[in-house]
mmCIF file of C-alpha atoms in Angstrom:
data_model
loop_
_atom_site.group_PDB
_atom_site.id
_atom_site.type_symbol
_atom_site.label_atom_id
_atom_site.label_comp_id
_atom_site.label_asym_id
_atom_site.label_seq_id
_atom_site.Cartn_x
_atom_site.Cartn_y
_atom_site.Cartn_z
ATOM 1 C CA UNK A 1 0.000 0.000 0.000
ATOM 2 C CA UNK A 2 1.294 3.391 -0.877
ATOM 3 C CA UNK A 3 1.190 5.239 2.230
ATOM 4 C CA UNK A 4 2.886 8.677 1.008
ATOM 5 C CA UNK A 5 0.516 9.563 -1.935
ATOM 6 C CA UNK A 6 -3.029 10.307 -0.749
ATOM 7 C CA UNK A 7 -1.369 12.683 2.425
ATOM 8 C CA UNK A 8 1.023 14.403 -0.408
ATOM 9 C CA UNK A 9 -2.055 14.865 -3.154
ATOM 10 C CA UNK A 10 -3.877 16.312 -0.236
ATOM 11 C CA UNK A 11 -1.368 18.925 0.227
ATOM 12 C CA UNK A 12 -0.860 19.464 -3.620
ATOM 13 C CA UNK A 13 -3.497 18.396 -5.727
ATOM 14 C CA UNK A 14 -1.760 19.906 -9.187
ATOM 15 C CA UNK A 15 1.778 21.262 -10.462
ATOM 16 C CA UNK A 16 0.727 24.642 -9.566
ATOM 17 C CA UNK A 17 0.659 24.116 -5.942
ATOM 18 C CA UNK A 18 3.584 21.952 -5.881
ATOM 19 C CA UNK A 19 5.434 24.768 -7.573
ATOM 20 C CA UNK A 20 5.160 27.243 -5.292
ATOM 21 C CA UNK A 21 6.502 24.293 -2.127
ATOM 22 C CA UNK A 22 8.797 24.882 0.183
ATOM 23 C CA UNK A 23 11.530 22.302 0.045
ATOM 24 C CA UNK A 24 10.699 21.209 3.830
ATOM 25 C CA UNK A 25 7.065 20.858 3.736
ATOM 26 C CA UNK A 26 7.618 18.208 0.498
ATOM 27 C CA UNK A 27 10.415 16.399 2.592
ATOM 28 C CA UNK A 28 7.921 16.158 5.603
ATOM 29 C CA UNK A 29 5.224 14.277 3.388
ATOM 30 C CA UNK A 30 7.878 12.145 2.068
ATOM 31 C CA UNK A 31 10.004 11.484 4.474
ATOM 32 C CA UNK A 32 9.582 7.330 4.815
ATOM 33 C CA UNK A 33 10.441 7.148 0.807
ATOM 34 C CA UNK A 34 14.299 6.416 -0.263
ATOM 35 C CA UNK A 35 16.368 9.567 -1.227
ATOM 36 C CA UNK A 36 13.895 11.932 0.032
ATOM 37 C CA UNK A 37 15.855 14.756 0.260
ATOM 38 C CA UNK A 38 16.594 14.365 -4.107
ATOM 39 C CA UNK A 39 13.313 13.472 -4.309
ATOM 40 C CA UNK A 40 11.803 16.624 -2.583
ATOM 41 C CA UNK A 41 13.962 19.217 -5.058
ATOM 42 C CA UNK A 42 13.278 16.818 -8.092
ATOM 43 C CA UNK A 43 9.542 17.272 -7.309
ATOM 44 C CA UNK A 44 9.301 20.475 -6.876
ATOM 45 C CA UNK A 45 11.669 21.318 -9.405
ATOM 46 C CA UNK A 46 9.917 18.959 -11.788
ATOM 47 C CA UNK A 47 6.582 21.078 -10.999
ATOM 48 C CA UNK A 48 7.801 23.819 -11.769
ATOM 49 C CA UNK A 49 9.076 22.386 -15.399
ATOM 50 C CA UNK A 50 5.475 21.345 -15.842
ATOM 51 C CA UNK A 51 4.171 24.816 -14.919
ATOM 52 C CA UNK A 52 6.838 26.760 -16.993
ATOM 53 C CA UNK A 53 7.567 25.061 -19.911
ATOM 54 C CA UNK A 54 4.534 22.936 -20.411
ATOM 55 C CA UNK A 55 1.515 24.948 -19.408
ATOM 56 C CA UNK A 56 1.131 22.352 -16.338
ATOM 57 C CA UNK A 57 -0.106 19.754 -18.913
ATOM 58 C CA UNK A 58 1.782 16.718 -18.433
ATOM 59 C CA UNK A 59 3.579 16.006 -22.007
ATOM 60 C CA UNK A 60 3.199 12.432 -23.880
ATOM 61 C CA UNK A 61 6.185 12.609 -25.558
ATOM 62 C CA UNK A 62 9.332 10.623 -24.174
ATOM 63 C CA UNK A 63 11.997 13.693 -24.872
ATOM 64 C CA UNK A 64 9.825 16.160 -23.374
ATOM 65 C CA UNK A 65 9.463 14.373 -20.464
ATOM 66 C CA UNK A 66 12.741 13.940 -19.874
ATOM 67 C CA UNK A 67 13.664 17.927 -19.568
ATOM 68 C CA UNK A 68 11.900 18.033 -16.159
ATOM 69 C CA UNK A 69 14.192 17.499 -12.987
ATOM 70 C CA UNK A 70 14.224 14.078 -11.818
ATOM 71 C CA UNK A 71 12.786 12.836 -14.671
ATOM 72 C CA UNK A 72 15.013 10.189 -16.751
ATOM 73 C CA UNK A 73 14.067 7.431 -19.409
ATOM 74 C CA UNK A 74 12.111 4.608 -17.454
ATOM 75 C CA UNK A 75 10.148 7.487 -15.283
ATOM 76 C CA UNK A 76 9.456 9.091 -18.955
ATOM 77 C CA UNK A 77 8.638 5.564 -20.735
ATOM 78 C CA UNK A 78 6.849 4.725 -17.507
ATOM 79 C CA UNK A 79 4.409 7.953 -17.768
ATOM 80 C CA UNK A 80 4.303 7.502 -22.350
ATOM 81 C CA UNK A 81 3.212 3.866 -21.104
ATOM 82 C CA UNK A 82 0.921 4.330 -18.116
ATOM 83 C CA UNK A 83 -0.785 7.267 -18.704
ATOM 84 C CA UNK A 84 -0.841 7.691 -22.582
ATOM 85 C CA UNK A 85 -1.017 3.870 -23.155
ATOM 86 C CA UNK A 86 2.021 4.579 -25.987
ATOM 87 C CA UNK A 87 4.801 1.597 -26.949
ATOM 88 C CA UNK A 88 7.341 2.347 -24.391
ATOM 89 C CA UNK A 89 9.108 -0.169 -22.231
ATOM 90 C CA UNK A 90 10.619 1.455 -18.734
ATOM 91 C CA UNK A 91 13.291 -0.820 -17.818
ATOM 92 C CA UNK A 92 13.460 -1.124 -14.291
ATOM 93 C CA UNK A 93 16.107 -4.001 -12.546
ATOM 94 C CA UNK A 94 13.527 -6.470 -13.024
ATOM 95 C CA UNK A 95 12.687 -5.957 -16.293
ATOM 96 C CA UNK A 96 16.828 -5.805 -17.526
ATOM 97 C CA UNK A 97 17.589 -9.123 -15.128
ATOM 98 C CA UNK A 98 14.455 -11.140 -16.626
ATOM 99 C CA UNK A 99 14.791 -10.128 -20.009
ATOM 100 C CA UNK A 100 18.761 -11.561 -19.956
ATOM 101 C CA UNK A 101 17.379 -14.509 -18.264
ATOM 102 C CA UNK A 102 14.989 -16.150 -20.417
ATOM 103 C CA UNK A 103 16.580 -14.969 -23.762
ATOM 104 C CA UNK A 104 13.960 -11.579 -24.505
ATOM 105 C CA UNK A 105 17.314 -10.222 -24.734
ATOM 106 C CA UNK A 106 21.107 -10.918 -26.042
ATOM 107 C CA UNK A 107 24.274 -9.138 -24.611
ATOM 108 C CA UNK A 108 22.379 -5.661 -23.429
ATOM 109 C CA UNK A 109 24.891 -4.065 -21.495
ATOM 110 C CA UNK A 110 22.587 -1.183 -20.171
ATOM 111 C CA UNK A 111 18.757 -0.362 -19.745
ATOM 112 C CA UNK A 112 18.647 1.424 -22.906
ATOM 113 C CA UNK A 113 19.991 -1.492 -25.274
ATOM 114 C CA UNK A 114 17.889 -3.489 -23.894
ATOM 115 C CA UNK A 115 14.738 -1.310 -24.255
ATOM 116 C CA UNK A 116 15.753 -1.045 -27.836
ATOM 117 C CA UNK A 117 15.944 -5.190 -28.006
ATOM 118 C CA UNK A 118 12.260 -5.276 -26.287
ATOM 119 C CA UNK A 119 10.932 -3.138 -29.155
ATOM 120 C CA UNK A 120 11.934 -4.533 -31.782
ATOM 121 C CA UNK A 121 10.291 -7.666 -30.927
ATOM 122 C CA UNK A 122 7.391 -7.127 -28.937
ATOM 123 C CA UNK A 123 4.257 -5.884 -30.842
ATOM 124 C CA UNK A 124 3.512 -2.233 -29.943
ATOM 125 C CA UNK A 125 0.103 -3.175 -28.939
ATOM 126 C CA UNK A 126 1.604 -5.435 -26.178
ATOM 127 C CA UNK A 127 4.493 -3.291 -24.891
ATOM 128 C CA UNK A 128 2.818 -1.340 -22.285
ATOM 129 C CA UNK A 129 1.425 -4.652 -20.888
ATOM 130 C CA UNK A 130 4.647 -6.382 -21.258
ATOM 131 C CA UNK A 131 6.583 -4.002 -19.042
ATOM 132 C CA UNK A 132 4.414 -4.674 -16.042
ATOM 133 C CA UNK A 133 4.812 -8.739 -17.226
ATOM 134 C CA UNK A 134 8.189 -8.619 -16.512
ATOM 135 C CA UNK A 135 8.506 -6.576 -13.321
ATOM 136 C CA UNK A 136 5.814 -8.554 -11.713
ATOM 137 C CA UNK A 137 7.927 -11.898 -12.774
ATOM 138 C CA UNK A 138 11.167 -10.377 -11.454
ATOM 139 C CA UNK A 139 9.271 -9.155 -8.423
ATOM 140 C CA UNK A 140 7.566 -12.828 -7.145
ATOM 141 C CA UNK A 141 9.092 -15.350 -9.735
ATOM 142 C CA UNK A 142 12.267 -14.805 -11.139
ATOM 143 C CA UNK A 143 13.900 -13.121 -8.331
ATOM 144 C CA UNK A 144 17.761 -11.277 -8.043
ATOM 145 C CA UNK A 145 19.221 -14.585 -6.193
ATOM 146 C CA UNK A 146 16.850 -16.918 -7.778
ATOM 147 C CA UNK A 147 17.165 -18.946 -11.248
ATOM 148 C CA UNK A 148 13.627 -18.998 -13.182
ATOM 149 C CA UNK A 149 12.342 -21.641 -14.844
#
């Protein structure tokens, strides 16, 4: 259960309000998360991306996306994927360590290559499904210490 989110889209129910934050009263809400001291400027400095450069809209493209603080290429693919229902594959640990393990994927040194490897064989259709496939098979099945068969 996400404990962290209702309390913190109380406080700031839109980029507007989380804009105009103070860095402590974001750390307060999410203090129990990792890195919450990052994450408190990345939010706040992400909002105020939103707000300036976007109009508060969130964009759907993947490049645009990745101009606001804190935001790199799986939280980008994850919001193209999620929330606009586009082809992109996030690839989280799970999805990088499962995809080497049962062959999706051939010598990918990095998340990107083997994002790029995903594509090009999954259908477009299925690549928003597929991403949460594979994290919830690295999460219960095919774990970090644990072979999968």
């Amino acid at each position: 259960m996400n404990i962290i989110t209702p309390p913190f889209f109380e406080v700031f129910p839109d980029a507007r309000s989380l804009a105009l934050a103070e860095l402590d009263e974001v750390f307060e809400l999410i203090r129990s998360c990792s890195y919450p001291n990052n994450k408190a400027r990345n939010l706040i400095g992400m909002a105020r991306g939103l707000v300036e450069q976007f109009g508060g809209v969130v964009p759907a493209d993947i490049d645009e996306l990745q101009k606001l603080p804190g935001v790199g290429r799986k939280t980008a693919n994850v919001i193209a994927s999620v929330v606009f229902n586009k082809p992109a594959m996030a690839v989280d640990t799970h999805v990088f360590r499962v995809a080497a393990r049962v062959g999706l994927t051939t010598n990918a040194k990095n998340p990107y290559e083997t994002e790029m490897q995903l594509i090009r064989h999954i259908p477009d259709e299925l690549i928003p499904k597929a991403h949460h496939w594979l994290i919830l098979h690295g999460r219960y099945i095919c774990k970090a210490r644990k072979t999968c068969l």
